[in-house]
XYZ file of C-alpha atoms in Angstrom:
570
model
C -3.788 -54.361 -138.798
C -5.850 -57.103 -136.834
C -9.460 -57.514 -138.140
C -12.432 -58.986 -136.817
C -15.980 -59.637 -137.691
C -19.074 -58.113 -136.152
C -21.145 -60.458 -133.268
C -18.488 -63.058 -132.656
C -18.953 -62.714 -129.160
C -22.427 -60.623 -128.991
C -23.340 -58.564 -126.014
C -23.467 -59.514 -122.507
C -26.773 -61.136 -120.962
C -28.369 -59.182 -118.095
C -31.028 -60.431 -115.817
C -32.909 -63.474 -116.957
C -31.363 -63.717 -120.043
C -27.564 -63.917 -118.489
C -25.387 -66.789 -118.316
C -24.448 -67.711 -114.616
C -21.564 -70.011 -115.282
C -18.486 -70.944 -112.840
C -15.567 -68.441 -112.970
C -17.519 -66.820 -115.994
C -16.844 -69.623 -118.409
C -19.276 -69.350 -121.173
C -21.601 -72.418 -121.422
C -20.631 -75.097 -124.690
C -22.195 -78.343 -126.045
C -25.631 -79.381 -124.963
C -25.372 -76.788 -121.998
C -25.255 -74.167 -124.709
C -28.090 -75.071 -126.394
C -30.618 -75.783 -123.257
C -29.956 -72.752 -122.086
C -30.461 -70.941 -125.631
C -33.717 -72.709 -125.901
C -34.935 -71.644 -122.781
C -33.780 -68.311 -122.835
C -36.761 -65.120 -123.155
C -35.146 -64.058 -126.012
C -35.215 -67.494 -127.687
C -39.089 -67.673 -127.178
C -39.772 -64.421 -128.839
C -37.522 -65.440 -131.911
C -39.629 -68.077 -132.794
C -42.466 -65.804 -132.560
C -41.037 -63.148 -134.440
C -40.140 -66.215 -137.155
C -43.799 -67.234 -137.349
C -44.733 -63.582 -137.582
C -42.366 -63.324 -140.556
C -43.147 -66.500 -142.463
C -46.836 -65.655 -141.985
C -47.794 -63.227 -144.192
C -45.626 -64.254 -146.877
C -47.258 -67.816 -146.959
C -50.547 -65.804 -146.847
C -49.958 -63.084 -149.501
C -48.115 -64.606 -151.773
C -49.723 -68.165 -152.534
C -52.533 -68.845 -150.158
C -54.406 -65.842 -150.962
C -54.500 -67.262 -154.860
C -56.323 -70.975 -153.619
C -59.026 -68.301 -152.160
C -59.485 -66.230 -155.424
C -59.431 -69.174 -157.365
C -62.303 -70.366 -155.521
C -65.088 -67.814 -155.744
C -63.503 -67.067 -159.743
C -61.095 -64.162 -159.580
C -59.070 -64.129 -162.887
C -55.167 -63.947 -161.344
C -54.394 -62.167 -164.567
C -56.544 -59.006 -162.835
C -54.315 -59.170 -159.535
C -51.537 -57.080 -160.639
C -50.607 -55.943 -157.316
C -48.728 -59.461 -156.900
C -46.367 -58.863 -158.757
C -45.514 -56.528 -155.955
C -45.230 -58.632 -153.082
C -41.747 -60.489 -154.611
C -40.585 -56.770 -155.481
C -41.217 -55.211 -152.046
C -38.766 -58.761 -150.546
C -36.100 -58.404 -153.626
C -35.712 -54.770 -152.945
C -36.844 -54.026 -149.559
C -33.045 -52.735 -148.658
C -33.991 -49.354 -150.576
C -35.844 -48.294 -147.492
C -33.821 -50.114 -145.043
C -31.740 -46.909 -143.873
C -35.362 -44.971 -143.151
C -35.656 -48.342 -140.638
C -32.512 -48.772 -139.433
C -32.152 -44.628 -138.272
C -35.424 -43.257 -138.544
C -37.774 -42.657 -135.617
C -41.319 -43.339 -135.235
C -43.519 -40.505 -133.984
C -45.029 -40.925 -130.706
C -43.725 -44.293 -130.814
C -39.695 -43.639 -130.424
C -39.034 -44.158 -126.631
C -40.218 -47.382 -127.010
C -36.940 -48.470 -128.536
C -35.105 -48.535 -131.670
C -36.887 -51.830 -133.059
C -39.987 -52.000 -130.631
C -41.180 -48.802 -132.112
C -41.496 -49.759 -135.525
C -42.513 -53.170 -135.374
C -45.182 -52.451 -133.262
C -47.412 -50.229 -135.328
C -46.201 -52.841 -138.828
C -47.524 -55.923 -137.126
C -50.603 -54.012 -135.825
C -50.715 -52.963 -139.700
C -50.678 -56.205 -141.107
C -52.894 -57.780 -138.467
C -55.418 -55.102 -139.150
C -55.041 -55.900 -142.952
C -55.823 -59.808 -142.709
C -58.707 -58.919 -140.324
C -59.876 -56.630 -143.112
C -59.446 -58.603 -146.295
C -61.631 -61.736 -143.981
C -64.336 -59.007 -143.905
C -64.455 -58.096 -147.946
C -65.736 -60.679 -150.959
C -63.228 -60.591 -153.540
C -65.263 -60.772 -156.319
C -67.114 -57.184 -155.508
C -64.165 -55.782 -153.172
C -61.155 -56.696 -155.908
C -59.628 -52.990 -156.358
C -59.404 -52.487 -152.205
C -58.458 -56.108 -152.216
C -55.528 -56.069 -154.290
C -54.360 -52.703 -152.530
C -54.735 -53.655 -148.908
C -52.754 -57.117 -149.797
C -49.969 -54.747 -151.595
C -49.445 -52.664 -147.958
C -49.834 -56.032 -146.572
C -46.807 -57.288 -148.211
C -44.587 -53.798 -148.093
C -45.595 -54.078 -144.246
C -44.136 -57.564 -144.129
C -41.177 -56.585 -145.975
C -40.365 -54.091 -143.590
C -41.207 -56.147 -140.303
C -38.369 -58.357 -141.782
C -35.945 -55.999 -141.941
C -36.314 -54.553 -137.851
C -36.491 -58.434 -136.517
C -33.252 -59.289 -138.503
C -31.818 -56.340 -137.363
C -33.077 -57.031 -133.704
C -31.692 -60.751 -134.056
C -28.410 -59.718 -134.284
C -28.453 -56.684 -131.946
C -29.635 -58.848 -128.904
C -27.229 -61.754 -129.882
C -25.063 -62.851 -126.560
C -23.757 -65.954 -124.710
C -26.750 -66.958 -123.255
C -28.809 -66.548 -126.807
C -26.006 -66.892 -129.337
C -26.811 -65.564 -132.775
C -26.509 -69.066 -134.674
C -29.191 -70.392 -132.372
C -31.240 -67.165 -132.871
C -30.858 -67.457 -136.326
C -32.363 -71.535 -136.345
C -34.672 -71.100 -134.225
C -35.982 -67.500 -136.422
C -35.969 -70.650 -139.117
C -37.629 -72.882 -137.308
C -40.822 -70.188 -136.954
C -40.836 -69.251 -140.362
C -41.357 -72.590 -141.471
C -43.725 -73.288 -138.519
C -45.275 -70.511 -140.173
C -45.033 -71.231 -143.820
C -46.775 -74.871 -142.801
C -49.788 -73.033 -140.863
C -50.061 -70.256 -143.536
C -50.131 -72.911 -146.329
C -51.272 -76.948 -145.806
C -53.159 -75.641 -142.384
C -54.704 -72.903 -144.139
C -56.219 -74.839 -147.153
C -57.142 -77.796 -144.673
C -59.276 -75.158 -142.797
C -60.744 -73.353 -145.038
C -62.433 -76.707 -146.797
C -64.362 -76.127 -143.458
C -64.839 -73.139 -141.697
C -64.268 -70.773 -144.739
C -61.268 -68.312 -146.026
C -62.720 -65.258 -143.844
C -62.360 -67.474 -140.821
C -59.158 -68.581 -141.613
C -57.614 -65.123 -142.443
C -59.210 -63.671 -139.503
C -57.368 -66.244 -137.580
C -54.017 -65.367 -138.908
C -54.850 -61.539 -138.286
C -55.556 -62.215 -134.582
C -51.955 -63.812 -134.475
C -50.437 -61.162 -136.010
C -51.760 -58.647 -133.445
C -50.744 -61.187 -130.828
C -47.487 -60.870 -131.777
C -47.442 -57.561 -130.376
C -47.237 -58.953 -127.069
C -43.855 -60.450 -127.760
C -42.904 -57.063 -129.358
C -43.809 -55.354 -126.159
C -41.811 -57.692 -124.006
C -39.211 -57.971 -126.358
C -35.448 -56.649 -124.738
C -34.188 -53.593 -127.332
C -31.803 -51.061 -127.971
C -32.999 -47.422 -127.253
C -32.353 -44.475 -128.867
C -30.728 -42.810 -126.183
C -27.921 -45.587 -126.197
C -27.187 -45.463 -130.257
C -26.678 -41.708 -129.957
C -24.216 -42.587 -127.384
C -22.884 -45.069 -129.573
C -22.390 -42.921 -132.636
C -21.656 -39.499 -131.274
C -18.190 -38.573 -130.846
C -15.149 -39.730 -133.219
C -17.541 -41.643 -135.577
C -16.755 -41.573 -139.417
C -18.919 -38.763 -140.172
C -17.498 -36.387 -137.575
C -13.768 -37.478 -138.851
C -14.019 -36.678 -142.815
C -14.189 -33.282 -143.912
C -17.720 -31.970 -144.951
C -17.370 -31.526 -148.537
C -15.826 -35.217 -149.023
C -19.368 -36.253 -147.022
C -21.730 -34.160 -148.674
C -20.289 -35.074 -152.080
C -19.991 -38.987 -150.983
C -23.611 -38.562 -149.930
C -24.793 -36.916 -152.755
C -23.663 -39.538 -154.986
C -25.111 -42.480 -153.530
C -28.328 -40.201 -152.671
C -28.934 -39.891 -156.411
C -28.164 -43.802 -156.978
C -30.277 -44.679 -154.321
C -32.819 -42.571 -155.577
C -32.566 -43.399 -158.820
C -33.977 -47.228 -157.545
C -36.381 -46.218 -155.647
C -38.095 -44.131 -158.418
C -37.921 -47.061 -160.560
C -39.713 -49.389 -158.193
C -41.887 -47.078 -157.235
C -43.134 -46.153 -161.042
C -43.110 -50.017 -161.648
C -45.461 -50.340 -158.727
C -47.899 -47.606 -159.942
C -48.244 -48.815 -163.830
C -48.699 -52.460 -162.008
C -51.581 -50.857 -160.529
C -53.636 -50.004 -163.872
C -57.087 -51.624 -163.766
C -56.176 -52.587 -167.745
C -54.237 -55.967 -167.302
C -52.292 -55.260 -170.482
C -51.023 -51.956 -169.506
C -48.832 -53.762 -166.248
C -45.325 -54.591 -166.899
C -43.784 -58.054 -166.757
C -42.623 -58.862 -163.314
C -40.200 -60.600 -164.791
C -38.568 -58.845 -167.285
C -38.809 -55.411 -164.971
C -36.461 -57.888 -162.535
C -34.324 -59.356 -165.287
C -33.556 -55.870 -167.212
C -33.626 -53.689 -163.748
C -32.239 -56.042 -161.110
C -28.631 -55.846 -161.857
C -29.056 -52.252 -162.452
C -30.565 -52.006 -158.873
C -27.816 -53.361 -157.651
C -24.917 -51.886 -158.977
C -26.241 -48.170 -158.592
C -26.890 -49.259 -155.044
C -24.291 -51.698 -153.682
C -21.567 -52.212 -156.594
C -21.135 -48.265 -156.596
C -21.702 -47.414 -152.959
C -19.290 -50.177 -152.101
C -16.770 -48.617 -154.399
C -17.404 -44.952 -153.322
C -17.117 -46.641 -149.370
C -13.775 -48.280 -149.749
C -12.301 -45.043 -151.327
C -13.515 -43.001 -148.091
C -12.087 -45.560 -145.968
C -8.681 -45.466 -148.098
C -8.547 -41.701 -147.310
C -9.832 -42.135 -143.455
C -6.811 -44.507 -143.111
C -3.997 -42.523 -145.090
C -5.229 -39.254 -143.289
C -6.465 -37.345 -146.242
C -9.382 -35.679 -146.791
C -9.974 -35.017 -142.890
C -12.233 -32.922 -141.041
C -10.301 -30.003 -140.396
C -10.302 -27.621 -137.066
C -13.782 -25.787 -136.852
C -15.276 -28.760 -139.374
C -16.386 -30.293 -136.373
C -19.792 -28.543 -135.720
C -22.714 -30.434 -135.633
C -24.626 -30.759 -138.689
C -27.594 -32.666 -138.287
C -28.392 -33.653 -141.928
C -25.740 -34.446 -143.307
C -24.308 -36.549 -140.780
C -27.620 -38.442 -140.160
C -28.107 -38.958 -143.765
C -24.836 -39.859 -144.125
C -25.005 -42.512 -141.077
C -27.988 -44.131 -142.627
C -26.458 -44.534 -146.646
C -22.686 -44.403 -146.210
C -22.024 -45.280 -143.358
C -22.942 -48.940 -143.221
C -21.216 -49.636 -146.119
C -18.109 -47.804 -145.416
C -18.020 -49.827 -142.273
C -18.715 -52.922 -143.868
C -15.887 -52.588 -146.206
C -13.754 -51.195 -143.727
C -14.026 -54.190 -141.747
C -13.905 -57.162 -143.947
C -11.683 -55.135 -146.559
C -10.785 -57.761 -149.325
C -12.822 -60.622 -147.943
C -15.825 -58.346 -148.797
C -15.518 -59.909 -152.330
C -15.303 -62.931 -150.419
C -18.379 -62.407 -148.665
C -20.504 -61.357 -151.332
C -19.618 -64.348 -153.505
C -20.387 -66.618 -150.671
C -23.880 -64.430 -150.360
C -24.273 -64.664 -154.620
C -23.888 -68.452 -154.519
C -24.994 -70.207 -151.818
C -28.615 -70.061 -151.717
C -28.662 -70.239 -155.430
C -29.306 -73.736 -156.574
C -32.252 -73.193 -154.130
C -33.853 -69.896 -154.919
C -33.672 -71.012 -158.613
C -35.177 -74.475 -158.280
C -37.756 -73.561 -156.048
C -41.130 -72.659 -159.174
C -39.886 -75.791 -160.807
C -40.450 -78.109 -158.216
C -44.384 -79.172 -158.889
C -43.541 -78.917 -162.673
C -40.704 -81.557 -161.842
C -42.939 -83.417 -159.577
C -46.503 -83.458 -161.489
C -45.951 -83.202 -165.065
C -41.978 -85.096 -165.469
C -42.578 -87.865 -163.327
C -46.304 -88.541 -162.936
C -47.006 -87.956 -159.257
C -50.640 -87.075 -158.333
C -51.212 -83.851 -156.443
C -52.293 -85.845 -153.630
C -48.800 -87.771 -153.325
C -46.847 -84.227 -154.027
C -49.300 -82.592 -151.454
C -48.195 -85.352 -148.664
C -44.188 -85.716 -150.110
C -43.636 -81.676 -149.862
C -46.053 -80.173 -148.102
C -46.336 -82.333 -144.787
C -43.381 -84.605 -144.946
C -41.000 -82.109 -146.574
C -41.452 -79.308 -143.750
C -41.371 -81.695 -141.322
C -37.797 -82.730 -142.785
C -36.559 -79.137 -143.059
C -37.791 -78.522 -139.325
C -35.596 -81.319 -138.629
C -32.355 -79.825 -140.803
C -32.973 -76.567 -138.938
C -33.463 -78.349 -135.778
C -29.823 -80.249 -136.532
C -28.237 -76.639 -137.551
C -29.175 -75.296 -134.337
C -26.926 -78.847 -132.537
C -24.272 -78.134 -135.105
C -23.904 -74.392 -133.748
C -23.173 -74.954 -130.145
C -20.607 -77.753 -130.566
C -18.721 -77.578 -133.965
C -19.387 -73.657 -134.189
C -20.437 -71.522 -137.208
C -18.000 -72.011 -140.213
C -18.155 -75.570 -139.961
C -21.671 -75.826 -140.117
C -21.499 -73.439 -142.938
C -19.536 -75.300 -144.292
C -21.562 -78.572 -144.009
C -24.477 -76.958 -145.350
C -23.254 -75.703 -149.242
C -21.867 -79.495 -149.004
C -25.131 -80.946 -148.251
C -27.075 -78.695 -150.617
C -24.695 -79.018 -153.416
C -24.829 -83.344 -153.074
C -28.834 -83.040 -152.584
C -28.844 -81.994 -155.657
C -27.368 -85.050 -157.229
C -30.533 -87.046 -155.357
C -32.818 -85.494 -157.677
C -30.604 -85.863 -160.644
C -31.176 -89.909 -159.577
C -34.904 -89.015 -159.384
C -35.196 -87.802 -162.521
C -33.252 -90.782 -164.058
C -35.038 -93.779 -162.580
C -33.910 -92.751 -159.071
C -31.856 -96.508 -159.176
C -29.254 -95.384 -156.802
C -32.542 -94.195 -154.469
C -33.870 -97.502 -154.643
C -30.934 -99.531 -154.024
C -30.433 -96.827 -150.818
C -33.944 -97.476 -149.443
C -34.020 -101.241 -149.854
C -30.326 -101.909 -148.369
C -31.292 -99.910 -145.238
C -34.997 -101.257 -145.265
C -36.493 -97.715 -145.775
C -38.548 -99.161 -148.405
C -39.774 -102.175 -146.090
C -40.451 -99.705 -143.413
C -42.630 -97.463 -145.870
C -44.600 -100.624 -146.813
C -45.300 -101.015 -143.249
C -47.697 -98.089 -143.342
C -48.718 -98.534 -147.200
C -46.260 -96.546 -149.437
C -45.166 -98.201 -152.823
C -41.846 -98.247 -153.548
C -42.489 -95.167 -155.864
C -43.495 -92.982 -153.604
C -41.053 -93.890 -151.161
C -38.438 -92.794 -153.782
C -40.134 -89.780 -154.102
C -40.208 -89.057 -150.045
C -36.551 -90.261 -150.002
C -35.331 -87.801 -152.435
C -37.021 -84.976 -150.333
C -35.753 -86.306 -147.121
C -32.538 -85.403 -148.353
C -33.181 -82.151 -150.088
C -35.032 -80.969 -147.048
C -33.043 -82.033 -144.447
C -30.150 -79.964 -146.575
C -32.164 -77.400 -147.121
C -33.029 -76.656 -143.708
C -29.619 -77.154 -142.296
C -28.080 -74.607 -145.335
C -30.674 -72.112 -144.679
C -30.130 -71.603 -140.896
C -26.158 -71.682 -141.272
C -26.698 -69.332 -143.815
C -29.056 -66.856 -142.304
C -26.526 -67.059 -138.975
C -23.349 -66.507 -141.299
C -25.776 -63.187 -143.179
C -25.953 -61.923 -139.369
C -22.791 -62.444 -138.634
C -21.464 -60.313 -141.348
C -23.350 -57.591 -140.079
C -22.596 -54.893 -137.131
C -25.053 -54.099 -134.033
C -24.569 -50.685 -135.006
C -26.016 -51.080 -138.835
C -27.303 -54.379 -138.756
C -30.889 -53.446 -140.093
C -29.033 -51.870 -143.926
C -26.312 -54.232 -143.822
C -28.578 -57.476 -143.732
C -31.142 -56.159 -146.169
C -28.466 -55.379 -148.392
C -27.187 -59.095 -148.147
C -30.213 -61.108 -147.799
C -32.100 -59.127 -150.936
C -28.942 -59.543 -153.102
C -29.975 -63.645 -152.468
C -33.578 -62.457 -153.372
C -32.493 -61.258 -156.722
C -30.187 -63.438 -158.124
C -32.643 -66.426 -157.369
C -34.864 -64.503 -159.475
C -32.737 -63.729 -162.720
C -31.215 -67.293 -162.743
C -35.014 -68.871 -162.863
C -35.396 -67.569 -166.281
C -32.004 -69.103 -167.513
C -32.739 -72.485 -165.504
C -36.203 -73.456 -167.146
C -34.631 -72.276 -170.784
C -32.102 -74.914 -169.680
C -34.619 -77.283 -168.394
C -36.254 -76.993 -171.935
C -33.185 -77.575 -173.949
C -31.654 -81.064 -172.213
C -33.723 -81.923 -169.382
C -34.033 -81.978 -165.664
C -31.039 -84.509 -164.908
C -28.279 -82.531 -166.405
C -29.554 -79.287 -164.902
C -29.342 -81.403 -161.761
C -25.791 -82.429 -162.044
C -25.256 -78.665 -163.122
C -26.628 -77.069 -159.904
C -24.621 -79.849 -157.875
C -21.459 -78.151 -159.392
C -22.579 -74.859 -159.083
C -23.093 -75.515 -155.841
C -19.502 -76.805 -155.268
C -18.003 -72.926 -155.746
C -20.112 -72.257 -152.593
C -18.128 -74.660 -150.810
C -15.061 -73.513 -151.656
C -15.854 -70.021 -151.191
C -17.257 -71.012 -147.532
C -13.676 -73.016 -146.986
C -11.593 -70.021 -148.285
C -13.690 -67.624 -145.521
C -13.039 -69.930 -142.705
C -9.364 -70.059 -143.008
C -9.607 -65.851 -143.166
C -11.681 -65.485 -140.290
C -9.146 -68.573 -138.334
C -5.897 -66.553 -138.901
C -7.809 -63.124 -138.399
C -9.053 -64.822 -134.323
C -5.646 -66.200 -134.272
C -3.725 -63.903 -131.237
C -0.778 -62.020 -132.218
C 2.615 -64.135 -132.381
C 0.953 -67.600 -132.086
């Protein structure tokens, strides 16, 4: 049996957005990529992307430079530890997103309707918070920046699901997914540097204000934005679909099992949320610990299980067993949309990839890791192990840096349109894996650094605008890293989407994307006990290898998806 991945080829363009090519030959090379960057659909990813990376930058490390100022203790803002919980395990309410419908609000379309009233939400929040003083305000403070962040984690899940849905020749998904990249670093940049720079003069109100007024500006693009309506995923799902073709009490007993797993989660995250809430510091729980003990356990009752229970159902769909039989077929409303929205994208999932679903979700496990686990140790590294002042780090990382990973993305986005997907994939676990030995150099006297930026006059051309030779080291190493690190993240957000279908995009990628989330968050605690015991440079070499089973993994899933687009008898 042939198989083939979801959004190879993506939809067809209509109107502005189509393609007009000679005897229907899509477009390739640098025609590809003009005419993905000029397309509407292009211009409203990078606002969604800002819209995005905004309120994360905001909520979750800009908003502490404002407390510290006016002399908030951080210790009292337990609702933080909320914002990386409602990103790790935002897939929990995914299928509520991906099938439920908004009231009033549902003819708008199946992703206009939500995001419009979540990014009026969380425009309406920053507007708010610029109008209350923390230090009198800090209760309705810390709760309005908690829906804040749930808000955000939601908006995230509708535009990756609308990324991929409105994927086609003229706006192909790997340029959709850089230039999504490209916004949320945009984003991250204004959110963060911007944001400080401006509020050392026209004051945090003003600046979050600012940031709200974008936020509801976004709406516009929302409103514009192409979608999929209702109407046409009812046409989509209704006849033969997997929930009509199994018999009821294999459904109801599938769906009650991974009902009560899924349930299970959200209980516990939502009774972790409320004790974080306590107005007695020591009466929250450890964000930490609730991840490390509860995180795998998350995970297995709601993918590892689910999965399991999914490629049984699809055993028994293809052997013929277990089928609805004659007068099953009746409609019942509940069941089969419950079932659509929590077994349904899984069971397709697996029934598509099959075995190379272990494929993909090593490949998902591993190759964002060395990066989601670095990431709190990087000022540590930079500051305290080798001696740079916050002004150099602020300059090295926070300006240089993005502009370097804007750069990687921008590169990604080239890579896309004329070597295609996998090998760009490819190319970026390679490149993060071997950045990895530059900071292993760093931490060791950086010697082969040096000898790099003198043979290619780097170094002299740093000294033409007054850097040292140490701190061109410094911006050396995080040219590389960031010039990986952009280029890995957009190949690997456009390989996420492509392992999802149109038809259950919005559960499928929050499922994937959050699994990243989580194990960047239980390796941290292992990485800085390493970090303790022999150093940075070792840890360095170890990532580099770590980061070498990405590659391999990446390699293994082109060949798969090369003989699976190979035609029969070639």
């Amino acid at each position: 049996m042939v198989e083939s991945n979801a959004n190879t080829s993506g939809q067809s363009g209509k109107g502005a957005d189509a393609v007009h090519t000679k005897a229907g030959a899509a477009p390739s090379g640098w025609r590809l990529f003009l005419t993905a960057f000029t397309n509407r659909k292009s211009g409203i990813m990078l606002i969604y992307g800002m819209a995005a990376g905004l309120p994360y930058a905001l909520l979750l490390g800009t908003l502490y430079a404002w407390l510290g100022e006016v002399g908030v203790d951080l210790e009292t803002m337990g609702v933080f530890s909320l914002i990386g919980l409602a990103y790790a395990f935002k897939f929990l309410w995914s299928p509520l997103v991906d099938k439920g419908r908004v009231p009033l609000l549902w003819r708008l379309g199946r992703r206009r309707s939500w995001l419009l009233p979540i990014q009026a939400m969380i425009g309406l929040v920053l507007i708010t918070l610029s109008a209350l003083n923390p230090q009198t305000s800090l209760g309705l403070f810390s709760l309005l920046a908690g829906i804040a962040a749930f808000a955000s984690a939601t908006q995230d899940i509708v535009i990756d699901a609308w990324r991929v849905e409105v994927a086609d020749e003229a706006a192909p998904l790997e340029v959709l997914s850089s230039i999504y990249q490209l916004g949320y670093r945009l984003a991250a940049l204004a959110g963060g540097a911007l944001a400080l720079v401006a509020a050392a003069r026209v004051g945090w109100p003003q600046v979050y204000f600012g940031f709200g007024m974008f936020m509801m500006v976004a709406m516009l693009a929302t409103w514009f934005a192409p979608d999929t309506r209702h109407a046409h995923e009812q046409a989509v799902e209704s006849g033969a679909g997997i929930a009509a073709r199994l018999s009821v009490k294999v459904r109801s007993l599938a769906l009650a099992a991974v009902g009560l797993l899924w349930g299970w989660a959200l209980v516990t995250v939502l009774v972790y949320m409320v004790r974080s809430l306590a107005s007695d510091p020591e009466l929250r729980p450890d964000a930490t610990a609730f991840i490390r003990l509860y995180g795998p356990l998350i995970v297995i009752a709601t993918v590892v299980v689910p999965a399991l229970i999914a490629g049984m159902l699809d055993s028994w769909l293809r052997s013929g067993r277990y089928l609805a039989a004659a007068g099953e077929d009746a409609p019942r409303p509940f069941l089969d949309h419950t079932f659509r929205a929590l077994v349904e994208p899984l069971m397709e999932m697996v029934g598509r990839l099959r075995w190379a679903a272990f494929l993909v979700l090593g490949i998902v496990l591993s190759y964002r890791l060395t990066d989601s686990i670095w990431g709190p140790f990087a000022l540590p590294f930079y500051l305290q192990e080798l001696q740079y002042t916050n002004d150099e780090v602020a300059f090295a990382s926070k300006f240089f840096g993005v502009g370097m990973t804007m750069l990687g993305i921008t590169l990604a986005a080239a890579l896309f349109t004329f070597i295609g997907r996998m090998p760009t994939v490819i190319l970026g676990a390679i490149v993060a894996a071997a950045s990895n030995l530059l900071y292993a150099d760093l931490a060791q006297g950086g010697a082969w650094l040096d000898a790099f930026g003198r043979i290619t006059g780097l170094y002299w051309f740093a000294a033409q605008f007054g850097v040292d030779d140490r701190l061109a080291r410094l911006l050396l190493a995080i040219t590389g890293e960031n010039l990986s690190g952009g280029l890995a993240g957009a190949a690997f957000v456009a390989y996420l989407s492509a392992m999802t279908s149109k038809s259950h995009a919005a559960v499928q990628y929050a499922l994937l994307s959050s699994l990243t989330v989580l194990v960047g968050s239980l390796g941290r605690a292992a990485l800085g006990e390493r970090i303790e015991q022999v150093g940075y440079a070792p840890v360095f070499f170890l990532t580099a290898a770590l980061g070498l089973i990405a590659v391999a993994l990446c390699v293994a899933d082109a060949v798969r998806q090369r003989r699976v687009a190979k035609p029969v008898g070639t």
